[in-house]
Amino acid sequence: MLINGIQIDDTYAEAFNMRGTRVIITAQNHKWAYHAANAMTGFATSVIGCGVEAGIEREMTADETPDGRPGVSILMFAMGSKVLMQQLETRMGQCILTCPTAAAFSGITSEDMISLGKHLRYFGDGYQTSKLIAGKRYWRIPVMDGEFLTEETTGMVRAIGGGNFLILATSQPAALAAAETAIEAMRKLPNVIMPFPGGVVRSGSKVGSKYKTMFASTNDAFCPTLKG
């Protein structure tokens, strides 16, 4: 296949069955919404070592969010529902509850609902209050800048992870430029994240290793310094 003068091998990519959720983070302005979302999606490049894969899906205007404030949507994926639930609650407590002016809302509906702020309410030490609006329960937790508002639950859905492609180039700068261009195009797609740094991973791996303790190791067939 030849597109714009670039040879493309029409082959396949690995894919894995996963569980996913979507959360809307709002704040006083986009700066603080991003601070909260960046913290929540940090150290989430691969389920192999991070438990989940997470990233910012897109920026949202005040007209799109539940509380009429600027926000961002994040996606989070795990290999199983238990891990996803644990990671979501932990990251909510450490990254969203702690962020000035931030609030959290469900970004997806599903038959399977998991806790978003359901257990965080206990941080209110009895001063928390709840309200049921249009069949959805919200919690107001007093904090030092006012109150933290969070929806009680969010949806959990079946998802797919692991899509990838290799870029082969004549130099490192050329390969990186191609990768950056591809990432910019993919960022325009809904319901998609690229969780590695800048959306790109340089340490592609192969299954197996010379060392018994390693189940994956560097993909030596594509390492340019090993050419010979």
Tab-separated table of C-alpha atoms in Angstrom:
chain	number	residue	atom	x	y	z
A	1	MET	CA	0.000	0.000	0.000
A	2	LEU	CA	1.388	3.407	-1.003
A	3	ILE	CA	-0.100	6.585	0.523
A	4	ASN	CA	1.454	10.020	-0.073
A	5	GLY	CA	4.644	8.348	-1.188
A	6	ILE	CA	4.921	6.285	2.011
A	7	GLN	CA	5.031	2.506	1.835
A	8	ILE	CA	2.576	0.976	4.324
A	9	ASP	CA	2.424	-2.712	5.110
A	10	ASP	CA	-1.267	-3.564	5.558
A	11	THR	CA	-0.798	-6.075	8.365
A	12	TYR	CA	-2.238	-6.363	11.901
A	13	ALA	CA	-1.839	-5.022	15.430
A	14	GLU	CA	-2.299	-6.672	18.792
A	15	ALA	CA	-5.553	-5.977	20.601
A	16	PHE	CA	-6.745	-6.903	24.074
A	17	ASN	CA	-10.117	-7.134	25.757
A	18	MET	CA	-10.267	-4.508	28.472
A	19	ARG	CA	-12.657	-2.665	30.757
A	20	GLY	CA	-12.912	1.091	30.465
A	21	THR	CA	-14.527	4.173	31.924
A	22	ARG	CA	-14.789	7.859	31.062
A	23	VAL	CA	-14.731	10.687	33.589
A	24	ILE	CA	-15.387	14.397	33.114
A	25	ILE	CA	-13.230	16.694	35.217
A	26	THR	CA	-14.262	20.344	35.556
A	27	ALA	CA	-12.697	23.279	37.361
A	28	GLN	CA	-12.694	27.062	37.613
A	29	ASN	CA	-10.800	27.164	34.323
A	30	HIS	CA	-9.115	24.800	31.869
A	31	LYS	CA	-5.743	25.250	33.573
A	32	TRP	CA	-6.949	23.646	36.782
A	33	ALA	CA	-9.008	21.029	34.983
A	34	TYR	CA	-5.829	19.997	33.169
A	35	HIS	CA	-3.831	19.983	36.402
A	36	ALA	CA	-6.332	17.526	37.886
A	37	ALA	CA	-6.603	15.380	34.765
A	38	ASN	CA	-2.837	15.270	34.216
A	39	ALA	CA	-2.317	14.097	37.780
A	40	MET	CA	-5.064	11.468	37.508
A	41	THR	CA	-3.686	10.038	34.268
A	42	GLY	CA	-0.038	10.107	35.352
A	43	PHE	CA	1.962	6.858	35.543
A	44	ALA	CA	-0.647	5.111	33.400
A	45	THR	CA	1.213	4.209	30.221
A	46	SER	CA	0.767	0.429	30.351
A	47	VAL	CA	-1.173	-2.097	32.393
A	48	ILE	CA	2.051	-4.128	32.620
A	49	GLY	CA	3.544	-1.845	35.244
A	50	CYS	CA	0.943	0.806	35.992
A	51	GLY	CA	-2.257	-1.165	36.537
A	52	VAL	CA	-4.220	0.991	34.106
A	53	GLU	CA	-3.772	2.861	30.855
A	54	ALA	CA	-5.211	6.358	31.010
A	55	GLY	CA	-5.092	9.678	29.230
A	56	ILE	CA	-6.903	12.890	28.423
A	57	GLU	CA	-9.423	12.344	25.639
A	58	ARG	CA	-10.264	15.972	24.862
A	59	GLU	CA	-10.980	19.444	26.145
A	60	MET	CA	-14.613	20.304	26.880
A	61	THR	CA	-16.340	23.669	26.796
A	62	ALA	CA	-18.597	24.946	29.567
A	63	ASP	CA	-21.594	24.168	27.360
A	64	GLU	CA	-20.658	20.473	27.334
A	65	THR	CA	-20.062	19.811	31.024
A	66	PRO	CA	-22.617	18.912	33.725
A	67	ASP	CA	-21.847	21.947	35.909
A	68	GLY	CA	-21.354	24.508	33.154
A	69	ARG	CA	-17.637	24.986	33.779
A	70	PRO	CA	-14.577	24.328	31.586
A	71	GLY	CA	-13.382	20.749	31.687
A	72	VAL	CA	-11.626	17.799	30.139
A	73	SER	CA	-12.638	14.173	29.657
A	74	ILE	CA	-10.337	11.318	30.559
A	75	LEU	CA	-10.408	7.642	29.622
A	76	MET	CA	-9.090	4.843	31.819
A	77	PHE	CA	-8.633	1.186	30.888
A	78	ALA	CA	-7.662	-1.989	32.754
A	79	MET	CA	-7.529	-5.703	32.036
A	80	GLY	CA	-10.268	-6.399	34.572
A	81	SER	CA	-13.091	-4.651	36.402
A	82	LYS	CA	-11.565	-5.072	39.885
A	83	VAL	CA	-8.320	-3.343	38.944
A	84	LEU	CA	-10.196	-0.568	37.144
A	85	MET	CA	-12.375	0.103	40.186
A	86	GLN	CA	-9.392	0.156	42.555
A	87	GLN	CA	-7.340	2.462	40.353
A	88	LEU	CA	-10.232	4.832	39.707
A	89	GLU	CA	-11.006	5.276	43.392
A	90	THR	CA	-7.353	5.719	44.330
A	91	ARG	CA	-6.684	8.268	41.596
A	92	MET	CA	-9.903	10.149	42.370
A	93	GLY	CA	-8.882	10.498	46.002
A	94	GLN	CA	-5.283	11.462	45.386
A	95	CYS	CA	-5.624	13.601	42.262
A	96	ILE	CA	-9.129	15.073	41.905
A	97	LEU	CA	-10.244	15.524	45.515
A	98	THR	CA	-6.923	17.277	46.172
A	99	CYS	CA	-7.056	19.691	43.204
A	100	PRO	CA	-8.404	23.211	43.853
A	101	THR	CA	-11.874	23.872	42.353
A	102	ALA	CA	-12.017	20.452	40.632
A	103	ALA	CA	-15.223	18.407	40.341
A	104	ALA	CA	-15.837	14.961	38.845
A	105	PHE	CA	-18.727	13.549	36.837
A	106	SER	CA	-19.552	10.356	34.994
A	107	GLY	CA	-18.631	10.602	31.344
A	108	ILE	CA	-20.340	7.441	30.153
A	109	THR	CA	-23.526	5.499	30.892
A	110	SER	CA	-23.666	1.732	31.144
A	111	GLU	CA	-25.521	-1.112	32.804
A	112	ASP	CA	-22.360	-1.691	34.832
A	113	MET	CA	-21.780	1.193	37.229
A	114	ILE	CA	-18.699	1.580	39.425
A	115	SER	CA	-17.833	3.928	42.253
A	116	LEU	CA	-16.590	7.392	41.333
A	117	GLY	CA	-17.123	9.375	44.522
A	118	LYS	CA	-19.252	6.900	46.442
A	119	HIS	CA	-16.562	6.090	48.997
A	120	LEU	CA	-14.778	9.435	48.849
A	121	ARG	CA	-17.763	10.926	50.663
A	122	TYR	CA	-16.405	9.532	53.942
A	123	PHE	CA	-13.588	12.059	53.730
A	124	GLY	CA	-16.276	14.575	54.690
A	125	ASP	CA	-16.311	13.074	58.188
A	126	GLY	CA	-20.066	13.336	58.482
A	127	TYR	CA	-20.330	16.826	57.023
A	128	GLN	CA	-20.870	15.537	53.478
A	129	THR	CA	-24.295	15.898	51.890
A	130	SER	CA	-25.914	14.233	48.895
A	131	LYS	CA	-28.536	15.182	46.377
A	132	LEU	CA	-30.428	13.091	43.849
A	133	ILE	CA	-30.920	14.913	40.525
A	134	ALA	CA	-32.589	13.248	37.523
A	135	GLY	CA	-31.880	9.821	38.969
A	136	LYS	CA	-28.187	10.526	39.600
A	137	ARG	CA	-26.694	10.923	43.057
A	138	TYR	CA	-24.081	13.598	43.745
A	139	TRP	CA	-21.955	14.186	46.838
A	140	ARG	CA	-20.803	17.522	48.253
A	141	ILE	CA	-17.729	17.160	50.419
A	142	PRO	CA	-16.475	20.181	52.401
A	143	VAL	CA	-12.819	21.015	51.704
A	144	MET	CA	-10.574	23.978	52.435
A	145	ASP	CA	-11.396	25.912	49.244
A	146	GLY	CA	-15.155	25.345	49.534
A	147	GLU	CA	-16.541	21.957	48.559
A	148	PHE	CA	-15.701	19.060	46.297
A	149	LEU	CA	-18.609	17.960	44.091
A	150	THR	CA	-18.574	14.471	42.645
A	151	GLU	CA	-21.065	12.153	41.028
A	152	GLU	CA	-21.476	8.923	42.989
A	153	THR	CA	-20.868	6.458	40.133
A	154	THR	CA	-19.727	6.230	36.546
A	155	GLY	CA	-20.211	3.641	33.820
A	156	MET	CA	-17.880	0.769	33.015
A	157	VAL	CA	-17.855	-0.671	29.497
A	158	ARG	CA	-16.032	-3.264	27.440
A	159	ALA	CA	-13.109	-1.745	25.568
A	160	ILE	CA	-10.174	-2.563	23.320
A	161	GLY	CA	-6.537	-1.771	24.024
A	162	GLY	CA	-3.194	-2.362	22.372
A	163	GLY	CA	-3.592	-0.919	18.870
A	164	ASN	CA	-0.224	0.133	17.477
A	165	PHE	CA	1.915	0.470	14.364
A	166	LEU	CA	5.650	0.652	13.700
A	167	ILE	CA	7.309	3.621	12.011
A	168	LEU	CA	10.490	2.853	10.089
A	169	ALA	CA	12.590	5.848	9.036
A	170	THR	CA	16.093	6.742	7.899
A	171	SER	CA	16.837	8.713	11.084
A	172	GLN	CA	15.579	9.294	14.616
A	173	PRO	CA	14.380	12.877	13.865
A	174	ALA	CA	12.454	11.660	10.823
A	175	ALA	CA	10.805	8.850	12.780
A	176	LEU	CA	9.860	11.200	15.628
A	177	ALA	CA	8.438	13.799	13.231
A	178	ALA	CA	6.279	11.123	11.611
A	179	ALA	CA	5.125	9.910	15.025
A	180	GLU	CA	4.210	13.426	16.137
A	181	THR	CA	2.189	13.985	12.972
A	182	ALA	CA	0.339	10.713	13.514
A	183	ILE	CA	-0.428	11.597	17.133
A	184	GLU	CA	-1.867	14.973	16.164
A	185	ALA	CA	-4.216	13.224	13.728
A	186	MET	CA	-5.284	10.612	16.297
A	187	ARG	CA	-5.992	13.240	18.964
A	188	LYS	CA	-8.922	14.404	16.845
A	189	LEU	CA	-10.686	11.045	17.254
A	190	PRO	CA	-13.279	10.552	20.017
A	191	ASN	CA	-12.997	7.778	22.615
A	192	VAL	CA	-9.277	7.274	21.919
A	193	ILE	CA	-6.156	7.935	24.001
A	194	MET	CA	-2.435	7.434	23.425
A	195	PRO	CA	-1.151	6.810	26.964
A	196	PHE	CA	2.618	6.698	26.389
A	197	PRO	CA	4.738	9.884	26.711
A	198	GLY	CA	3.525	12.210	23.973
A	199	GLY	CA	1.542	9.266	22.623
A	200	VAL	CA	4.690	7.474	21.418
A	201	VAL	CA	6.599	4.474	22.783
A	202	ARG	CA	10.213	3.833	21.817
A	203	SER	CA	10.727	0.652	23.850
A	204	GLY	CA	8.666	-1.763	21.790
A	205	SER	CA	9.082	-5.264	23.168
A	206	LYS	CA	9.084	-8.843	22.011
A	207	VAL	CA	7.708	-11.801	23.936
A	208	GLY	CA	10.354	-13.648	25.936
A	209	SER	CA	13.919	-12.965	27.011
A	210	LYS	CA	17.311	-14.573	27.622
A	211	TYR	CA	16.644	-13.950	31.308
A	212	LYS	CA	14.185	-16.222	33.108
A	213	THR	CA	12.705	-13.404	35.194
A	214	MET	CA	11.710	-11.371	32.112
A	215	PHE	CA	8.572	-12.213	30.123
A	216	ALA	CA	9.235	-9.429	27.595
A	217	SER	CA	12.372	-7.711	26.379
A	218	THR	CA	13.620	-5.182	23.839
A	219	ASN	CA	12.573	-5.813	20.247
A	220	ASP	CA	16.148	-6.266	19.015
A	221	ALA	CA	15.067	-6.833	15.404
A	222	PHE	CA	14.147	-3.134	15.223
A	223	CYS	CA	16.998	-1.606	17.271
A	224	PRO	CA	19.193	0.421	14.866
A	225	THR	CA	22.324	0.230	17.048
A	226	LEU	CA	22.255	-3.569	16.721
A	227	LYS	CA	22.416	-3.453	12.926
A	228	GLY	CA	25.282	-5.487	11.587
